Amino acid sequence: IGIFVPGLPTVPFLLAAAWAAGRGWPRLEVWLLNHPRWGASIRAWREHGAMPRRAKWASSGMMAASALLMGFSGAPLKITLAVALLMLAVAIWLWRRPES
């Protein structure tokens, strides 16, 4: 979903797919863990809760852009501030994660 919807990060869906695959489709889990592009990130998350710095920058940038876009969209101020504060909390949590 995150690949096709602008502003929606892909990583949570990738991690959820890897988790679900391990529960019900072991062959898909093996494929994801050995994938040349995503395998290392999934393994790093599972073993250490780590995320690459590039993913942190991309996520933070998308959250900032989303907050700005929401600010200019005419959405109610309370909702805009609540969403911005939630994204700030997520960004702080994200940057406290170890890097792979």
Short mmCIF file of N, CA, C and O in Angstrom, two decimals:
data_model
loop_
_atom_site.label_atom_id
_atom_site.label_comp_id
_atom_site.label_asym_id
_atom_site.label_seq_id
_atom_site.Cartn_x
_atom_site.Cartn_y
_atom_site.Cartn_z
N ILE A 1 0.83 -1.19 0.00
CA ILE A 1 0.00 0.00 0.00
C ILE A 1 0.87 1.24 0.00
O ILE A 1 0.59 2.20 -0.70
N GLY A 2 1.93 1.23 0.81
CA GLY A 2 2.79 2.40 0.93
C GLY A 2 3.52 2.76 -0.36
O GLY A 2 3.93 3.89 -0.54
N ILE A 3 3.68 1.79 -1.25
CA ILE A 3 4.35 2.07 -2.52
C ILE A 3 3.46 2.91 -3.41
O ILE A 3 3.92 3.79 -4.12
N PHE A 4 2.16 2.69 -3.36
CA PHE A 4 1.25 3.32 -4.30
C PHE A 4 0.56 4.57 -3.76
O PHE A 4 0.03 5.35 -4.53
N VAL A 5 0.55 4.76 -2.44
CA VAL A 5 -0.11 5.92 -1.86
C VAL A 5 0.96 6.92 -1.44
O VAL A 5 1.75 6.65 -0.54
N PRO A 6 1.00 8.09 -2.08
CA PRO A 6 2.04 9.08 -1.75
C PRO A 6 1.94 9.52 -0.29
O PRO A 6 0.85 9.72 0.24
N GLY A 7 3.08 9.65 0.34
CA GLY A 7 3.12 10.10 1.73
C GLY A 7 2.95 9.00 2.75
O GLY A 7 3.14 9.22 3.93
N LEU A 8 2.60 7.81 2.32
CA LEU A 8 2.42 6.70 3.23
C LEU A 8 3.68 5.84 3.22
O LEU A 8 4.09 5.36 2.17
N PRO A 9 4.35 5.68 4.36
CA PRO A 9 5.60 4.93 4.35
C PRO A 9 5.40 3.45 4.03
O PRO A 9 4.40 2.85 4.37
N THR A 10 6.38 2.88 3.36
CA THR A 10 6.33 1.48 2.94
C THR A 10 6.81 0.54 4.04
O THR A 10 6.34 -0.58 4.14
N VAL A 11 7.75 0.99 4.86
CA VAL A 11 8.41 0.12 5.83
C VAL A 11 7.43 -0.59 6.77
O VAL A 11 7.54 -1.80 6.97
N PRO A 12 6.44 0.09 7.38
CA PRO A 12 5.54 -0.66 8.28
C PRO A 12 4.81 -1.79 7.58
O PRO A 12 4.60 -2.86 8.17
N PHE A 13 4.42 -1.58 6.32
CA PHE A 13 3.72 -2.64 5.60
C PHE A 13 4.66 -3.79 5.26
O PHE A 13 4.27 -4.95 5.29
N LEU A 14 5.91 -3.48 4.97
CA LEU A 14 6.90 -4.51 4.69
C LEU A 14 7.16 -5.34 5.94
O LEU A 14 7.20 -6.57 5.89
N LEU A 15 7.31 -4.68 7.09
CA LEU A 15 7.53 -5.40 8.34
C LEU A 15 6.31 -6.24 8.72
O LEU A 15 6.45 -7.37 9.19
N ALA A 16 5.12 -5.69 8.50
CA ALA A 16 3.90 -6.45 8.79
C ALA A 16 3.79 -7.67 7.88
O ALA A 16 3.38 -8.75 8.32
N ALA A 17 4.17 -7.51 6.62
CA ALA A 17 4.13 -8.64 5.69
C ALA A 17 5.11 -9.73 6.12
O ALA A 17 4.79 -10.92 6.08
N ALA A 18 6.30 -9.32 6.54
CA ALA A 18 7.29 -10.31 6.99
C ALA A 18 6.81 -11.03 8.24
O ALA A 18 6.96 -12.24 8.38
N TRP A 19 6.19 -10.28 9.17
CA TRP A 19 5.67 -10.89 10.39
C TRP A 19 4.54 -11.87 10.06
O TRP A 19 4.53 -13.01 10.54
N ALA A 20 3.59 -11.44 9.25
CA ALA A 20 2.46 -12.30 8.90
C ALA A 20 2.91 -13.52 8.11
O ALA A 20 2.39 -14.62 8.30
N ALA A 21 3.88 -13.32 7.23
CA ALA A 21 4.38 -14.43 6.43
C ALA A 21 5.00 -15.50 7.31
O ALA A 21 4.85 -16.70 7.06
N GLY A 22 5.69 -15.07 8.35
CA GLY A 22 6.31 -16.03 9.26
C GLY A 22 5.29 -16.85 10.02
O GLY A 22 5.57 -17.96 10.46
N ARG A 23 4.08 -16.33 10.15
CA ARG A 23 3.03 -17.04 10.86
C ARG A 23 2.25 -17.99 9.97
O ARG A 23 1.78 -19.02 10.42
N GLY A 24 2.08 -17.63 8.69
CA GLY A 24 1.20 -18.43 7.87
C GLY A 24 1.76 -18.89 6.54
O GLY A 24 1.17 -19.73 5.88
N TRP A 25 2.88 -18.34 6.12
CA TRP A 25 3.42 -18.68 4.81
C TRP A 25 4.95 -18.67 4.90
O TRP A 25 5.60 -17.71 4.47
N PRO A 26 5.53 -19.72 5.44
CA PRO A 26 6.97 -19.76 5.66
C PRO A 26 7.80 -19.53 4.39
O PRO A 26 8.87 -18.94 4.45
N ARG A 27 7.29 -19.98 3.27
CA ARG A 27 8.04 -19.79 2.02
C ARG A 27 8.17 -18.30 1.67
O ARG A 27 9.21 -17.84 1.21
N LEU A 28 7.10 -17.52 1.89
CA LEU A 28 7.15 -16.08 1.66
C LEU A 28 8.11 -15.41 2.63
O LEU A 28 8.86 -14.50 2.26
N GLU A 29 8.11 -15.87 3.88
CA GLU A 29 9.03 -15.32 4.87
C GLU A 29 10.48 -15.53 4.43
O GLU A 29 11.30 -14.60 4.49
N VAL A 30 10.81 -16.72 3.99
CA VAL A 30 12.17 -17.01 3.51
C VAL A 30 12.51 -16.11 2.32
O VAL A 30 13.61 -15.56 2.24
N TRP A 31 11.56 -15.94 1.41
CA TRP A 31 11.80 -15.08 0.25
C TRP A 31 12.06 -13.64 0.67
O TRP A 31 12.99 -13.00 0.17
N LEU A 32 11.25 -13.13 1.62
CA LEU A 32 11.45 -11.76 2.09
C LEU A 32 12.78 -11.59 2.81
O LEU A 32 13.50 -10.61 2.60
N LEU A 33 13.12 -12.55 3.66
CA LEU A 33 14.38 -12.45 4.41
C LEU A 33 15.61 -12.56 3.51
O LEU A 33 16.66 -12.02 3.84
N ASN A 34 15.48 -13.23 2.39
CA ASN A 34 16.61 -13.38 1.47
C ASN A 34 16.55 -12.42 0.29
O ASN A 34 17.39 -12.49 -0.60
N HIS A 35 15.57 -11.54 0.28
CA HIS A 35 15.43 -10.59 -0.83
C HIS A 35 16.63 -9.65 -0.85
O HIS A 35 17.07 -9.15 0.18
N PRO A 36 17.20 -9.41 -2.04
CA PRO A 36 18.40 -8.57 -2.10
C PRO A 36 18.18 -7.12 -1.65
O PRO A 36 19.11 -6.49 -1.15
N ARG A 37 16.98 -6.60 -1.80
CA ARG A 37 16.75 -5.20 -1.44
C ARG A 37 16.19 -5.05 -0.02
O ARG A 37 16.57 -4.13 0.70
N TRP A 38 15.25 -5.88 0.38
CA TRP A 38 14.56 -5.71 1.64
C TRP A 38 15.01 -6.66 2.74
O TRP A 38 14.74 -6.41 3.91
N GLY A 39 15.66 -7.73 2.40
CA GLY A 39 16.01 -8.75 3.38
C GLY A 39 16.86 -8.24 4.53
O GLY A 39 16.58 -8.53 5.69
N ALA A 40 17.89 -7.46 4.22
CA ALA A 40 18.78 -6.96 5.28
C ALA A 40 18.03 -6.05 6.25
O ALA A 40 18.25 -6.12 7.47
N SER A 41 17.15 -5.22 5.74
CA SER A 41 16.38 -4.31 6.61
C SER A 41 15.44 -5.09 7.52
O SER A 41 15.31 -4.77 8.70
N ILE A 42 14.80 -6.10 6.98
CA ILE A 42 13.88 -6.91 7.80
C ILE A 42 14.66 -7.66 8.88
O ILE A 42 14.25 -7.69 10.05
N ARG A 43 15.79 -8.24 8.51
CA ARG A 43 16.60 -8.97 9.49
C ARG A 43 17.12 -8.02 10.58
O ARG A 43 17.12 -8.37 11.76
N ALA A 44 17.57 -6.83 10.19
CA ALA A 44 18.07 -5.86 11.17
C ALA A 44 16.97 -5.44 12.14
O ALA A 44 17.21 -5.29 13.34
N TRP A 45 15.77 -5.27 11.62
CA TRP A 45 14.65 -4.90 12.50
C TRP A 45 14.33 -6.03 13.47
O TRP A 45 14.13 -5.81 14.66
N ARG A 46 14.28 -7.25 12.95
CA ARG A 46 13.95 -8.40 13.81
C ARG A 46 15.00 -8.64 14.88
O ARG A 46 14.68 -8.96 16.01
N GLU A 47 16.26 -8.51 14.52
CA GLU A 47 17.34 -8.86 15.44
C GLU A 47 17.67 -7.73 16.41
O GLU A 47 18.00 -7.99 17.57
N HIS A 48 17.61 -6.48 15.95
CA HIS A 48 18.06 -5.37 16.79
C HIS A 48 17.07 -4.21 16.88
O HIS A 48 17.37 -3.21 17.54
N GLY A 49 15.95 -4.28 16.17
CA GLY A 49 15.03 -3.15 16.13
C GLY A 49 15.66 -1.96 15.41
O GLY A 49 15.35 -0.82 15.70
N ALA A 50 16.56 -2.26 14.47
CA ALA A 50 17.35 -1.22 13.80
C ALA A 50 16.73 -0.82 12.46
O ALA A 50 16.08 -1.62 11.80
N MET A 51 16.95 0.46 12.12
CA MET A 51 16.50 0.99 10.83
C MET A 51 17.65 1.75 10.20
O MET A 51 18.40 2.43 10.89
N PRO A 52 17.77 1.68 8.87
CA PRO A 52 18.84 2.43 8.22
C PRO A 52 18.58 3.94 8.31
O PRO A 52 17.44 4.40 8.35
N ARG A 53 19.67 4.71 8.35
CA ARG A 53 19.56 6.16 8.45
C ARG A 53 18.78 6.74 7.27
O ARG A 53 18.00 7.68 7.43
N ARG A 54 18.96 6.18 6.10
CA ARG A 54 18.24 6.67 4.92
C ARG A 54 16.73 6.55 5.11
O ARG A 54 15.97 7.44 4.73
N ALA A 55 16.29 5.45 5.70
CA ALA A 55 14.86 5.26 5.95
C ALA A 55 14.36 6.25 7.00
O ALA A 55 13.24 6.76 6.90
N LYS A 56 15.20 6.56 7.98
CA LYS A 56 14.82 7.54 9.00
C LYS A 56 14.64 8.92 8.36
O LYS A 56 13.67 9.63 8.66
N TRP A 57 15.57 9.31 7.50
CA TRP A 57 15.47 10.61 6.84
C TRP A 57 14.25 10.65 5.93
O TRP A 57 13.52 11.65 5.91
N ALA A 58 14.02 9.59 5.19
CA ALA A 58 12.87 9.55 4.28
C ALA A 58 11.56 9.64 5.06
O ALA A 58 10.65 10.40 4.70
N SER A 59 11.46 8.89 6.14
CA SER A 59 10.25 8.91 6.96
C SER A 59 10.02 10.28 7.59
O SER A 59 8.91 10.81 7.58
N SER A 60 11.08 10.86 8.12
CA SER A 60 10.97 12.17 8.75
C SER A 60 10.59 13.23 7.73
O SER A 60 9.76 14.11 8.01
N GLY A 61 11.18 13.17 6.55
CA GLY A 61 10.84 14.12 5.50
C GLY A 61 9.40 14.01 5.05
O GLY A 61 8.71 15.02 4.85
N MET A 62 8.92 12.78 4.91
CA MET A 62 7.53 12.59 4.51
C MET A 62 6.56 13.05 5.60
O MET A 62 5.50 13.61 5.30
N MET A 63 6.91 12.82 6.85
CA MET A 63 6.05 13.30 7.93
C MET A 63 6.01 14.82 7.96
O MET A 63 4.95 15.42 8.16
N ALA A 64 7.16 15.46 7.78
CA ALA A 64 7.20 16.93 7.76
C ALA A 64 6.40 17.48 6.58
O ALA A 64 5.62 18.43 6.73
N ALA A 65 6.57 16.86 5.42
CA ALA A 65 5.82 17.31 4.24
C ALA A 65 4.32 17.10 4.45
O ALA A 65 3.50 17.96 4.07
N SER A 66 3.95 16.00 5.06
CA SER A 66 2.53 15.73 5.33
C SER A 66 1.96 16.75 6.31
O SER A 66 0.82 17.21 6.13
N ALA A 67 2.74 17.11 7.33
CA ALA A 67 2.27 18.10 8.30
C ALA A 67 2.09 19.46 7.62
O ALA A 67 1.09 20.15 7.87
N LEU A 68 3.03 19.85 6.77
CA LEU A 68 2.90 21.12 6.04
C LEU A 68 1.68 21.10 5.12
O LEU A 68 0.92 22.07 5.06
N LEU A 69 1.53 20.02 4.40
CA LEU A 69 0.40 19.90 3.48
C LEU A 69 -0.92 19.97 4.25
O LEU A 69 -1.87 20.64 3.82
N MET A 70 -0.96 19.31 5.39
CA MET A 70 -2.18 19.35 6.19
C MET A 70 -2.42 20.76 6.72
O MET A 70 -3.57 21.22 6.81
N GLY A 71 -1.36 21.48 7.06
CA GLY A 71 -1.49 22.84 7.54
C GLY A 71 -2.08 23.78 6.50
O GLY A 71 -2.83 24.70 6.82
N PHE A 72 -1.74 23.55 5.25
CA PHE A 72 -2.26 24.38 4.16
C PHE A 72 -3.57 23.86 3.57
O PHE A 72 -4.13 24.49 2.69
N SER A 73 -4.04 22.74 4.06
CA SER A 73 -5.23 22.12 3.46
C SER A 73 -6.54 22.72 3.96
O SER A 73 -7.59 22.44 3.39
N GLY A 74 -6.47 23.46 5.03
CA GLY A 74 -7.70 24.01 5.58
C GLY A 74 -8.35 23.10 6.60
O GLY A 74 -9.48 23.33 7.02
N ALA A 75 -7.65 22.07 7.02
CA ALA A 75 -8.18 21.17 8.05
C ALA A 75 -8.28 21.95 9.37
O ALA A 75 -7.54 22.91 9.59
N PRO A 76 -9.16 21.54 10.26
CA PRO A 76 -9.29 22.22 11.55
C PRO A 76 -7.94 22.25 12.29
O PRO A 76 -7.18 21.27 12.27
N LEU A 77 -7.66 23.38 12.94
CA LEU A 77 -6.38 23.58 13.60
C LEU A 77 -6.10 22.51 14.67
O LEU A 77 -4.98 22.01 14.77
N LYS A 78 -7.11 22.13 15.44
CA LYS A 78 -6.90 21.12 16.49
C LYS A 78 -6.47 19.78 15.90
O LYS A 78 -5.57 19.12 16.42
N ILE A 79 -7.09 19.40 14.81
CA ILE A 79 -6.74 18.13 14.17
C ILE A 79 -5.34 18.22 13.57
O ILE A 79 -4.53 17.30 13.72
N THR A 80 -5.04 19.32 12.92
CA THR A 80 -3.71 19.51 12.32
C THR A 80 -2.63 19.43 13.39
O THR A 80 -1.61 18.76 13.20
N LEU A 81 -2.83 20.11 14.51
CA LEU A 81 -1.84 20.08 15.59
C LEU A 81 -1.72 18.68 16.21
O LEU A 81 -0.61 18.24 16.51
N ALA A 82 -2.84 18.02 16.39
CA ALA A 82 -2.80 16.67 16.97
C ALA A 82 -2.03 15.71 16.07
O ALA A 82 -1.19 14.93 16.54
N VAL A 83 -2.29 15.78 14.77
CA VAL A 83 -1.59 14.90 13.83
C VAL A 83 -0.10 15.26 13.78
O VAL A 83 0.77 14.37 13.78
N ALA A 84 0.22 16.55 13.78
CA ALA A 84 1.63 16.97 13.76
C ALA A 84 2.36 16.51 15.02
O ALA A 84 3.51 16.04 14.95
N LEU A 85 1.71 16.61 16.17
CA LEU A 85 2.33 16.14 17.42
C LEU A 85 2.52 14.62 17.41
O LEU A 85 3.54 14.12 17.90
N LEU A 86 1.56 13.91 16.87
CA LEU A 86 1.70 12.45 16.76
C LEU A 86 2.88 12.09 15.85
O LEU A 86 3.69 11.22 16.18
N MET A 87 2.98 12.79 14.73
CA MET A 87 4.11 12.51 13.82
C MET A 87 5.43 12.89 14.46
O MET A 87 6.44 12.21 14.25
N LEU A 88 5.46 13.97 15.25
CA LEU A 88 6.68 14.34 15.96
C LEU A 88 7.08 13.25 16.95
O LEU A 88 8.26 12.89 17.06
N ALA A 89 6.09 12.71 17.67
CA ALA A 89 6.38 11.61 18.61
C ALA A 89 6.94 10.39 17.88
O ALA A 89 7.90 9.76 18.35
N VAL A 90 6.36 10.07 16.74
CA VAL A 90 6.86 8.94 15.95
C VAL A 90 8.28 9.22 15.46
O VAL A 90 9.14 8.33 15.50
N ALA A 91 8.55 10.44 15.02
CA ALA A 91 9.89 10.79 14.54
C ALA A 91 10.92 10.68 15.67
O ALA A 91 12.03 10.18 15.46
N ILE A 92 10.56 11.13 16.86
CA ILE A 92 11.48 11.01 18.00
C ILE A 92 11.75 9.55 18.30
O ILE A 92 12.91 9.15 18.50
N TRP A 93 10.70 8.75 18.34
CA TRP A 93 10.89 7.31 18.56
C TRP A 93 11.77 6.70 17.47
O TRP A 93 12.68 5.92 17.75
N LEU A 94 11.52 7.09 16.25
CA LEU A 94 12.26 6.55 15.11
C LEU A 94 13.74 6.85 15.20
O LEU A 94 14.58 5.98 14.99
N TRP A 95 14.08 8.09 15.54
CA TRP A 95 15.50 8.47 15.60
C TRP A 95 16.19 7.90 16.83
O TRP A 95 17.43 7.89 16.89
N ARG A 96 15.45 7.39 17.78
CA ARG A 96 16.07 6.72 18.94
C ARG A 96 16.37 5.26 18.67
O ARG A 96 17.04 4.61 19.45
N ARG A 97 15.87 4.72 17.55
CA ARG A 97 16.14 3.33 17.17
C ARG A 97 17.60 3.22 16.71
O ARG A 97 18.15 4.15 16.12
N PRO A 98 18.23 2.08 16.95
CA PRO A 98 19.60 1.88 16.43
C PRO A 98 19.60 1.84 14.91
O PRO A 98 18.58 1.57 14.28
N GLU A 99 20.76 2.15 14.34
CA GLU A 99 20.89 2.12 12.88
C GLU A 99 21.56 0.84 12.45
O GLU A 99 22.44 0.32 13.12
N SER A 100 21.10 0.34 11.31
CA SER A 100 21.67 -0.91 10.80
C SER A 100 22.91 -0.63 9.98
O SER A 100 23.15 0.46 9.55
#
